[in-house]
Short mmCIF file of C-alpha atoms and ligand atoms in Angstrom, two decimals:
data_model
loop_
_atom_site.label_atom_id
_atom_site.label_comp_id
_atom_site.label_asym_id
_atom_site.label_seq_id
_atom_site.Cartn_x
_atom_site.Cartn_y
_atom_site.Cartn_z
CA MET A 478 -3.41 -70.18 70.69
CA VAL A 479 -1.42 -67.28 71.73
CA ASN A 480 -2.10 -63.90 69.78
CA THR A 481 -0.64 -61.15 72.24
CA VAL A 482 2.33 -61.48 74.73
CA LEU A 483 2.70 -59.27 77.69
CA ILE A 484 6.49 -59.17 78.40
CA ALA A 485 6.62 -58.95 82.19
CA ASN A 486 10.33 -57.64 82.24
CA ARG A 487 12.67 -54.64 81.23
CA GLY A 488 16.15 -54.28 79.62
CA GLU A 489 17.68 -56.30 76.95
CA ILE A 490 15.50 -59.29 77.61
CA ALA A 491 12.31 -57.36 77.07
CA LEU A 492 13.61 -56.30 73.67
CA ARG A 493 14.77 -59.95 73.00
CA VAL A 494 11.35 -61.39 73.66
CA LEU A 495 9.77 -58.68 71.75
CA ARG A 496 11.81 -59.55 68.75
CA ALA A 497 11.01 -63.33 68.93
CA CYS A 498 7.23 -62.52 69.33
CA ARG A 499 7.38 -60.29 66.32
CA GLN A 500 9.11 -62.94 64.12
CA LEU A 501 6.43 -65.41 65.19
CA GLY A 502 3.73 -63.00 64.18
CA LEU A 503 2.50 -62.24 67.81
CA LYS A 504 1.56 -58.95 69.11
CA THR A 505 3.32 -57.62 72.09
CA VAL A 506 2.57 -55.54 75.15
CA ALA A 507 5.53 -54.00 77.04
CA ILE A 508 5.33 -52.87 80.57
CA TYR A 509 7.49 -50.31 82.22
CA SER A 510 8.03 -48.52 85.47
CA GLU A 511 8.42 -44.57 85.60
CA ALA A 512 12.18 -45.04 85.39
CA ASP A 513 12.11 -46.88 82.07
CA GLN A 514 9.56 -44.93 79.91
CA ASP A 515 12.45 -43.86 77.59
CA LYS A 516 13.32 -47.50 76.60
CA ASN A 517 13.16 -48.48 72.79
CA TYR A 518 11.21 -51.76 73.51
CA VAL A 519 8.43 -49.52 75.03
CA ALA A 520 8.08 -47.54 71.74
CA LEU A 521 8.59 -50.75 69.64
CA ALA A 522 5.74 -52.81 71.24
CA ASP A 523 2.13 -52.76 69.92
CA GLN A 524 0.90 -51.61 73.22
CA ALA A 525 2.80 -50.36 76.40
CA VAL A 526 1.57 -49.83 79.99
CA CYS A 527 3.23 -47.88 82.80
CA ILE A 528 2.73 -50.38 85.70
CA GLY A 529 4.11 -48.12 88.56
CA PRO A 530 6.90 -46.24 90.16
CA ALA A 531 10.63 -46.96 89.82
CA GLY A 532 11.17 -49.32 92.69
CA ALA A 533 10.73 -52.89 91.34
CA ALA A 534 8.43 -53.93 94.46
CA ARG A 535 5.86 -51.57 93.14
CA SER A 536 6.42 -52.30 89.37
CA TYR A 537 8.05 -55.24 87.94
CA LEU A 538 7.39 -57.31 91.07
CA ASP A 539 3.76 -56.19 91.32
CA GLN A 540 1.92 -59.30 90.40
CA ARG A 541 -1.64 -57.71 90.53
CA ALA A 542 -0.57 -54.92 88.31
CA LEU A 543 0.94 -57.11 85.72
CA ILE A 544 -2.09 -59.31 85.51
CA ALA A 545 -4.31 -56.16 85.44
CA ALA A 546 -2.23 -54.78 82.49
CA ALA A 547 -2.54 -58.13 80.66
CA ARG A 548 -6.25 -57.94 81.14
CA ALA A 549 -6.56 -54.42 79.97
CA THR A 550 -4.57 -54.84 76.85
CA GLY A 551 -6.09 -58.24 75.85
CA ALA A 552 -2.75 -60.36 76.28
CA ASP A 553 -3.32 -63.74 76.33
CA ALA A 554 0.13 -64.84 77.43
CA ILE A 555 2.86 -63.51 79.74
CA HIS A 556 6.42 -64.18 79.20
CA PRO A 557 8.36 -63.47 82.37
CA GLY A 558 11.95 -63.29 81.03
CA TYR A 559 14.58 -63.90 83.67
CA GLY A 560 14.93 -62.52 87.18
CA PHE A 561 12.08 -60.60 88.57
CA LEU A 562 8.94 -63.00 88.71
CA SER A 563 10.27 -65.55 86.14
CA GLU A 564 10.80 -68.07 88.98
CA ASN A 565 7.92 -67.36 91.20
CA ALA A 566 5.46 -70.24 91.36
CA GLU A 567 2.70 -68.23 92.90
CA PHE A 568 2.78 -65.63 90.01
CA ALA A 569 2.72 -68.48 87.51
CA GLN A 570 -0.36 -69.79 89.34
CA ARG A 571 -2.17 -66.35 89.44
CA VAL A 572 -1.54 -65.86 85.76
CA ILE A 573 -2.97 -69.31 84.93
CA ASP A 574 -5.89 -68.60 87.27
CA ALA A 575 -6.57 -65.40 85.25
CA GLY A 576 -6.91 -67.38 82.32
CA ILE A 577 -3.52 -66.33 80.80
CA GLN A 578 -0.94 -68.56 79.58
CA PHE A 579 2.33 -68.35 81.49
CA ILE A 580 5.12 -69.03 79.18
CA GLY A 581 7.26 -71.38 81.30
CA PRO A 582 6.97 -74.57 83.23
CA ARG A 583 3.92 -75.47 85.39
CA PRO A 584 3.84 -73.81 88.80
CA GLU A 585 4.53 -77.28 90.73
CA ALA A 586 7.73 -77.70 88.74
CA ILE A 587 8.75 -74.00 89.54
CA ARG A 588 8.00 -74.71 93.08
CA THR A 589 10.06 -77.92 93.32
CA MET A 590 13.25 -76.59 91.62
CA GLY A 591 12.93 -73.21 93.36
CA ASP A 592 13.61 -74.97 96.71
CA LYS A 593 17.24 -76.11 96.19
CA ILE A 594 16.64 -78.83 98.90
CA ARG A 595 13.71 -80.24 96.95
CA ALA A 596 15.44 -79.80 93.75
CA LYS A 597 18.44 -81.81 95.00
CA GLN A 598 16.24 -84.52 96.17
CA ALA A 599 14.25 -84.71 93.10
CA MET A 600 17.59 -84.88 91.04
CA LEU A 601 19.04 -87.75 93.24
CA ALA A 602 15.82 -89.56 92.69
CA ALA A 603 16.10 -89.12 89.03
CA GLY A 604 19.57 -90.36 88.96
CA VAL A 605 21.27 -87.02 88.29
CA PRO A 606 24.69 -86.77 90.20
CA CYS A 607 24.89 -84.20 93.00
CA VAL A 608 27.47 -82.26 94.75
CA PRO A 609 28.07 -84.36 97.98
CA GLY A 610 26.61 -82.86 101.25
CA TRP A 611 23.61 -82.63 103.49
CA SER A 612 20.55 -82.46 101.29
CA GLN A 613 17.97 -81.74 104.02
CA GLU A 614 17.20 -78.93 106.02
CA LEU A 615 19.96 -78.13 108.43
CA PRO A 616 19.16 -78.71 112.28
CA GLU A 617 19.52 -75.72 114.86
CA SER A 618 21.71 -77.80 117.42
CA THR A 619 25.49 -76.91 117.27
CA ALA A 620 26.40 -80.49 118.04
CA GLU A 621 24.32 -81.84 115.10
CA LEU A 622 25.56 -79.22 112.89
CA GLN A 623 29.24 -80.11 113.66
CA ALA A 624 28.44 -83.78 113.23
CA ILE A 625 27.05 -83.20 109.76
CA ALA A 626 29.77 -80.93 108.53
CA ARG A 627 32.51 -83.22 109.88
CA GLN A 628 30.80 -86.07 108.00
CA VAL A 629 30.82 -84.09 104.73
CA GLY A 630 34.27 -82.80 105.37
CA TYR A 631 35.68 -79.41 105.57
CA PRO A 632 35.54 -76.88 103.78
CA VAL A 633 31.68 -76.81 103.35
CA ILE A 634 29.39 -74.26 101.89
CA VAL A 635 26.07 -73.27 103.74
CA LYS A 636 23.37 -72.49 101.29
CA ALA A 637 19.94 -71.15 101.35
CA ALA A 638 17.16 -73.39 100.04
CA GLY A 639 15.58 -70.17 98.63
CA GLY A 640 18.72 -68.40 97.47
CA GLY A 641 19.54 -67.19 94.06
CA GLY A 642 21.58 -64.60 92.24
CA GLY A 643 24.87 -65.79 94.12
CA ARG A 644 23.51 -64.69 97.33
CA GLY A 645 22.86 -66.73 100.48
CA MET A 646 25.95 -68.84 100.53
CA ARG A 647 28.87 -69.06 102.96
CA VAL A 648 31.95 -71.30 103.15
CA VAL A 649 33.10 -72.59 106.47
CA THR A 650 36.50 -74.03 106.85
CA ASP A 651 36.66 -74.55 110.50
CA GLU A 652 34.50 -76.43 113.07
CA ALA A 653 34.57 -73.51 115.45
CA GLU A 654 32.70 -71.27 112.81
CA ILE A 655 29.82 -73.58 111.72
CA ALA A 656 27.16 -72.78 114.33
CA ASP A 657 27.54 -68.98 113.94
CA THR A 658 27.80 -69.04 110.11
CA VAL A 659 24.58 -71.13 109.96
CA ALA A 660 22.79 -68.66 112.40
CA LEU A 661 23.93 -65.65 110.26
CA THR A 662 23.05 -67.11 106.96
CA ARG A 663 19.59 -68.43 108.25
CA GLU A 664 18.83 -65.08 109.41
CA GLU A 665 19.71 -63.55 106.03
CA ALA A 666 17.83 -66.08 104.12
CA ARG A 667 14.65 -65.46 106.18
CA GLN A 668 14.96 -61.82 105.33
CA ALA A 669 15.99 -61.93 101.63
CA PHE A 670 14.21 -64.88 100.52
CA GLY A 671 11.46 -65.37 103.11
CA ASN A 672 12.61 -68.96 103.69
CA PRO A 673 15.19 -69.63 106.46
CA ALA A 674 15.75 -73.33 105.50
CA LEU A 675 19.43 -74.03 104.84
CA TYR A 676 21.40 -77.07 103.50
CA LEU A 677 25.10 -77.85 103.17
CA GLU A 678 27.36 -79.05 100.48
CA LYS A 679 30.94 -80.05 100.12
CA TYR A 680 32.90 -76.80 99.03
CA LEU A 681 34.69 -77.91 95.97
CA SER A 682 38.24 -76.24 95.61
CA ARG A 683 38.57 -75.88 91.90
CA PRO A 684 35.38 -76.73 89.86
CA ARG A 685 34.12 -75.42 86.63
CA HIS A 686 30.47 -74.24 86.36
CA ILE A 687 28.85 -76.28 83.51
CA GLU A 688 25.21 -76.15 82.56
CA ILE A 689 22.88 -78.15 80.22
CA GLN A 690 19.96 -76.39 78.33
CA VAL A 691 16.74 -78.28 78.08
CA LEU A 692 13.58 -77.94 76.32
CA ALA A 693 10.37 -80.02 77.05
CA ASP A 694 7.15 -79.82 75.12
CA THR A 695 3.47 -80.37 76.04
CA HIS A 696 3.50 -83.67 74.50
CA GLY A 697 5.85 -85.34 76.96
CA ASN A 698 8.95 -85.08 74.76
CA ALA A 699 12.25 -83.47 76.27
CA THR A 700 15.65 -82.88 74.81
CA TRP A 701 18.96 -81.18 75.68
CA VAL A 702 20.37 -78.58 73.34
CA GLY A 703 24.01 -78.27 74.39
CA ALA A 704 26.11 -77.14 77.43
CA ARG A 705 27.66 -73.99 78.45
CA ASP A 706 30.68 -73.08 80.60
CA CYS A 707 30.17 -70.20 82.83
CA SER A 708 33.21 -70.51 85.15
CA VAL A 709 34.16 -66.79 84.75
CA GLN A 710 32.37 -65.41 87.80
CA ARG A 711 32.77 -62.19 90.05
CA ARG A 712 31.17 -62.74 93.41
CA HIS A 713 29.36 -65.77 92.06
CA GLN A 714 27.74 -63.68 89.21
CA LYS A 715 28.65 -64.83 85.64
CA VAL A 716 30.81 -62.52 83.56
CA LEU A 717 31.73 -64.64 80.42
CA GLU A 718 29.95 -67.68 79.19
CA GLU A 719 30.59 -69.96 76.43
CA ALA A 720 29.48 -73.07 74.22
CA PRO A 721 30.51 -75.59 74.17
CA PRO A 722 32.52 -76.04 77.44
CA PRO A 723 36.15 -76.14 76.23
CA GLY A 724 38.04 -79.56 76.75
CA VAL A 725 35.05 -81.59 77.90
CA SER A 726 34.31 -84.58 75.83
CA ALA A 727 31.10 -84.56 73.63
CA GLN A 728 30.26 -88.03 74.98
CA ALA A 729 30.44 -86.96 78.70
CA LEU A 730 28.13 -84.04 77.88
CA ALA A 731 25.74 -86.29 75.94
CA GLU A 732 25.53 -88.59 78.83
CA LEU A 733 24.81 -85.81 81.30
CA GLY A 734 22.36 -84.33 78.83
CA ALA A 735 20.55 -87.63 78.60
CA ARG A 736 20.30 -87.92 82.35
CA CYS A 737 18.72 -84.16 82.40
CA VAL A 738 16.26 -85.26 79.86
CA LYS A 739 15.26 -88.05 81.98
CA ALA A 740 15.00 -85.74 84.96
CA CYS A 741 12.65 -83.43 82.93
CA GLN A 742 10.31 -86.40 82.16
CA ASP A 743 10.35 -87.40 85.76
CA ILE A 744 9.43 -83.94 87.17
CA GLY A 745 6.97 -83.28 84.24
CA TYR A 746 9.01 -80.23 83.11
CA LEU A 747 7.77 -77.98 80.41
CA GLY A 748 9.45 -75.29 78.32
CA ALA A 749 13.14 -74.20 78.51
CA GLY A 750 15.30 -74.83 81.55
CA THR A 751 18.89 -75.17 82.75
CA PHE A 752 20.44 -77.65 84.90
CA GLU A 753 23.59 -76.26 86.68
CA PHE A 754 26.52 -78.45 87.57
CA LEU A 755 30.06 -78.12 89.08
CA TYR A 756 32.59 -80.09 87.28
CA GLU A 757 35.82 -81.29 88.72
CA ASP A 758 38.23 -84.19 88.05
CA GLY A 759 35.94 -85.55 85.29
CA ILE A 760 32.90 -85.61 87.59
CA PHE A 761 29.55 -83.60 87.22
CA ALA A 762 27.74 -82.62 90.36
CA PHE A 763 24.33 -80.86 90.15
CA ILE A 764 23.81 -77.74 92.01
CA GLU A 765 20.78 -76.27 90.97
CA MET A 766 18.03 -75.90 88.03
CA ASN A 767 16.82 -72.60 86.59
CA THR A 768 13.28 -72.95 85.36
CA ARG A 769 13.42 -69.92 82.93
CA ILE A 770 15.60 -68.42 80.16
CA GLN A 771 19.10 -67.86 81.08
CA VAL A 772 20.96 -64.59 80.51
CA GLU A 773 23.58 -66.57 78.59
CA HIS A 774 21.11 -68.31 76.27
CA PRO A 775 22.59 -66.76 73.07
CA VAL A 776 25.80 -68.97 73.13
CA THR A 777 23.55 -71.85 72.93
CA GLU A 778 21.57 -70.30 69.98
CA MET A 779 24.55 -69.19 68.14
CA THR A 780 26.06 -72.91 68.34
CA TRP A 781 22.81 -74.86 68.13
CA GLY A 782 21.07 -73.15 65.39
CA ILE A 783 17.92 -72.50 67.48
CA ASP A 784 16.01 -69.39 68.83
CA LEU A 785 15.29 -70.38 72.48
CA VAL A 786 12.87 -67.61 73.23
CA ALA A 787 10.69 -68.54 70.01
CA ALA A 788 11.12 -72.12 71.22
CA GLN A 789 9.33 -71.17 74.51
CA LEU A 790 6.77 -69.51 72.67
CA ARG A 791 6.24 -72.27 70.23
CA ILE A 792 6.11 -74.88 72.94
CA ALA A 793 3.51 -72.85 74.75
CA GLN A 794 1.47 -72.96 71.52
CA GLY A 795 1.55 -76.83 71.67
CA GLU A 796 4.27 -77.32 68.86
CA ARG A 797 6.21 -80.47 69.03
CA LEU A 798 10.05 -80.46 69.88
CA GLU A 799 11.01 -82.16 66.66
CA THR A 800 9.98 -79.21 64.50
CA ILE A 801 11.91 -76.77 66.82
CA VAL A 802 15.26 -78.25 67.66
CA GLY A 803 18.57 -77.59 65.77
CA ASP A 804 21.93 -79.17 65.71
CA GLY A 805 25.28 -78.19 67.58
CA THR A 806 28.31 -76.76 65.60
CA GLY A 807 30.82 -74.16 66.13
CA HIS A 808 31.78 -72.00 69.12
CA ALA A 809 30.41 -68.93 70.88
CA ILE A 810 31.58 -66.64 73.72
CA GLU A 811 29.27 -64.10 75.54
CA ALA A 812 30.66 -61.18 77.41
CA ARG A 813 28.18 -59.26 79.84
CA VAL A 814 28.67 -55.64 79.56
CA ASN A 815 27.68 -53.89 82.80
CA ALA A 816 27.30 -50.28 83.73
CA GLU A 817 29.74 -50.64 86.55
CA ASP A 818 33.09 -49.56 87.84
CA PRO A 819 35.56 -51.93 86.41
CA ALA A 820 37.89 -51.97 89.48
CA THR A 821 35.21 -52.38 92.22
CA GLY A 822 32.18 -53.85 90.37
CA ARG A 823 29.91 -51.32 91.81
CA PRO A 824 26.99 -50.08 89.61
CA SER A 825 27.49 -46.91 87.63
CA PRO A 826 23.97 -45.74 86.60
CA GLY A 827 23.31 -42.71 84.62
CA LYS A 828 22.50 -41.45 81.08
CA ILE A 829 24.26 -42.87 78.14
CA THR A 830 25.65 -39.98 76.45
CA ALA A 831 27.26 -41.73 73.40
CA TRP A 832 26.96 -45.23 72.24
CA ARG A 833 28.86 -47.25 69.53
CA ALA A 834 27.71 -50.83 69.27
CA PRO A 835 29.94 -53.27 67.48
CA GLY A 836 29.16 -55.45 64.58
CA GLY A 837 30.45 -57.53 61.76
CA SER A 838 30.94 -61.20 60.82
CA GLY A 839 30.30 -63.59 63.85
CA VAL A 840 29.33 -60.85 66.14
CA ARG A 841 25.96 -60.48 67.95
CA VAL A 842 24.83 -57.64 70.17
CA ASP A 843 21.74 -57.98 72.48
CA THR A 844 21.04 -54.64 73.99
CA HIS A 845 18.12 -52.09 74.59
CA ILE A 846 20.66 -49.28 74.75
CA GLU A 847 20.86 -46.32 72.44
CA ALA A 848 22.57 -42.99 72.83
CA GLY A 849 20.37 -41.02 75.46
CA THR A 850 19.01 -44.09 77.20
CA MET A 851 19.04 -43.85 80.99
CA VAL A 852 20.51 -46.67 83.03
CA PRO A 853 18.46 -46.48 86.20
CA PRO A 854 19.99 -47.15 89.61
CA TYR A 855 17.08 -49.51 90.64
CA TYR A 856 17.86 -52.64 88.74
CA ASP A 857 20.66 -54.70 87.57
CA SER A 858 23.33 -53.16 85.64
CA LEU A 859 23.46 -55.19 82.48
CA ILE A 860 23.53 -52.84 79.31
CA ALA A 861 24.53 -55.36 76.62
CA LYS A 862 25.47 -58.87 75.86
CA VAL A 863 28.24 -59.06 73.13
CA ILE A 864 28.62 -62.50 71.60
CA GLY A 865 31.45 -63.73 69.24
CA PHE A 866 30.90 -66.71 67.35
CA GLY A 867 32.99 -68.77 64.73
CA ARG A 868 33.86 -72.25 63.79
CA THR A 869 36.52 -72.63 66.56
CA ARG A 870 36.91 -71.16 69.98
CA GLN A 871 39.90 -69.16 68.76
CA GLU A 872 37.85 -67.48 65.82
CA ALA A 873 34.93 -66.86 68.35
CA LEU A 874 37.64 -65.34 70.79
CA VAL A 875 39.03 -63.04 68.16
CA ARG A 876 35.70 -61.85 66.93
CA LEU A 877 34.62 -60.97 70.49
CA ARG A 878 37.94 -59.37 71.34
CA CYS A 879 37.64 -57.20 68.28
CA ALA A 880 33.86 -56.47 68.83
CA LEU A 881 34.54 -55.28 72.39
CA ALA A 882 37.46 -53.15 71.60
CA GLU A 883 35.24 -51.34 68.87
CA MET A 884 32.45 -50.53 71.47
CA ARG A 885 32.25 -47.07 72.87
CA VAL A 886 30.06 -46.15 75.96
CA GLU A 887 29.93 -42.71 77.50
CA GLY A 888 28.02 -41.35 80.39
CA VAL A 889 28.51 -44.32 82.60
CA ARG A 890 31.45 -46.51 83.50
CA THR A 891 31.53 -50.01 82.21
CA ASN A 892 33.44 -53.20 82.68
CA LEU A 893 34.79 -53.14 79.11
CA PRO A 894 38.40 -52.74 80.20
CA LEU A 895 38.23 -55.60 82.54
CA LEU A 896 36.43 -57.84 79.88
CA LEU A 897 39.41 -57.13 77.52
CA ARG A 898 41.86 -58.01 80.10
CA ILE A 899 40.23 -61.46 80.62
CA LEU A 900 40.10 -62.09 76.98
CA ASP A 901 43.94 -61.22 76.69
CA ASP A 902 44.78 -63.25 79.73
CA GLU A 903 46.64 -66.56 78.95
CA PRO A 904 44.76 -68.87 81.34
CA PHE A 905 41.24 -67.91 79.85
CA ARG A 906 42.73 -68.16 76.29
CA GLU A 907 43.72 -71.56 76.93
CA GLY A 908 40.33 -72.44 78.31
CA GLU A 909 39.31 -74.77 81.10
CA VAL A 910 39.45 -72.08 83.97
CA ASP A 911 37.60 -72.69 87.18
CA ILE A 912 35.14 -70.63 89.18
CA HIS A 913 38.00 -69.14 91.21
CA TYR A 914 39.85 -67.95 88.14
CA PHE A 915 38.51 -64.31 88.32
CA GLU A 916 39.05 -63.75 92.11
CA THR A 917 42.59 -65.28 91.80
CA ARG A 918 43.67 -63.22 88.69
CA PHE A 919 41.84 -60.00 89.29
CA GLY A 920 40.64 -60.21 92.87
CA ALA A 921 43.54 -58.52 94.61
CA LYS A 922 42.93 -55.30 92.91
CA GLU A 923 39.06 -55.65 93.47
CA ALA A 924 39.61 -56.02 97.21
CA GLN A 925 41.84 -52.97 97.37
CA HIS A 926 39.11 -50.83 95.61
CA ALA A 927 36.46 -52.28 97.76
CA GLU A 928 37.74 -50.46 100.94
P1 ADP B 1140 22.63 -69.16 92.83
O1 ADP B 1140 21.29 -69.80 92.69
O2 ADP B 1140 22.66 -68.11 93.70
O3 ADP B 1140 23.34 -68.79 91.52
P2 ADP B 1140 24.27 -71.68 92.84
O4 ADP B 1140 23.80 -72.92 93.70
O5 ADP B 1140 24.00 -71.97 91.36
O6 ADP B 1140 23.68 -70.34 93.48
O7 ADP B 1140 25.79 -71.34 92.92
C1 ADP B 1140 26.31 -70.27 92.28
C2 ADP B 1140 27.77 -70.33 92.26
O8 ADP B 1140 28.38 -70.48 93.52
C3 ADP B 1140 28.30 -71.48 91.50
O9 ADP B 1140 28.40 -71.24 90.10
C4 ADP B 1140 29.80 -71.73 92.13
O10 ADP B 1140 30.62 -70.68 91.59
C5 ADP B 1140 29.54 -71.37 93.51
N1 ADP B 1140 29.35 -72.72 94.20
C6 ADP B 1140 27.90 -73.02 94.55
N2 ADP B 1140 28.02 -74.39 95.30
C7 ADP B 1140 29.28 -74.44 95.41
C8 ADP B 1140 30.15 -75.73 95.98
N3 ADP B 1140 29.53 -76.78 96.56
N4 ADP B 1140 31.38 -75.55 95.91
C9 ADP B 1140 32.06 -74.66 95.19
N5 ADP B 1140 31.45 -73.58 94.80
C10 ADP B 1140 30.07 -73.57 94.79
#
């Protein structure tokens, strides 16, 4: 049984996890770096521990400090949130070895899915359709690389097996560039992810990003709880997400969902997870799996009548899926509000001097920010997630539009003007935009400002 959960994260997700714990009657331990002592979840938690200085390497990524904090506070479980150590198999194993429950899948599953080459191989074996390409480690020899890329067909995308967060990927359109691009990406991957292994995929020209949310319990049951469309991306980072994906047949999603469920059973998956796909010309192709809660989980919650974070905690306590899952209805759209320059996308840290959060019917706001909160420069710049939901996409859109227009943030710059422009933009309003939509519609200005 779990009594006390240490939340090994910060920002909105720390508060989100804290609330789920509280609703389930669980005690909470917040951890924070010296740059985050002012945060509301630190004050709200039953216990709070400063685990180090501002830099993430010496605080939120310090495995030893986190486990020591759990021991000192009597926490019997650790929820990793997203980012930081959430997909680190070594951390999950260390937590388990310390006699503490890790809220997430078993370390072996994290390890397999964290290596994108192994993940693709596992999915191919489970009968999940994948993006065509070279799903093994790329060789060094130029001649071999050229032969592989020619066989896959240009343009191709070179990807790091250990990559994440939209980094470690490069598109190659011409045979003359393949060897240099592979060498460059390999060096970057070695430095950024500690893993130089690369693979290669066909670069799809106008796919949508569609993902399936799954849950699996300790009794061998797995299920899928809806799909999300995350095609609006800036430099491979999601900006707006929605559920369900507009214009995709419920039957096609159900078939894909069933394949994901089977894959969960094949790999012995446990907890919440997301299978990510590219979708083009009616075909789904797997790109990767995330073995944690996603930033965009609220759109599933609002349309599926489920609390996914509570589900993670309940699964960890041995509850069966049938008592947890809900049922899909309605539409939800999430906007990520970032402290950043709307023109360039560069972070804009600082102190929030004034804050007006939106509200009203069909509006959900997930945020840890209040007037006076510091947005430190050391971490990601997400300050709030605003979700509009309703019976139809149109209703969700209107509610989100009104909510974002009502919001006021002073002290830092935000992407609110940009989000409003997207919501007013005809192609987005009509739905079914692809992953290049953002750069095509708003990218020219962005390049200008990036000088
Ligand atoms: P990460 O783990 O860094 O998020 P993903 O493999 O999930 O990397 O890819 C992130 C994004 O990059 C996708 O949502 C898509 O926009 C783009 N992308 C990845 N693979 C391809 C591909 N084969 N063709 C076109 N775009 C791709």
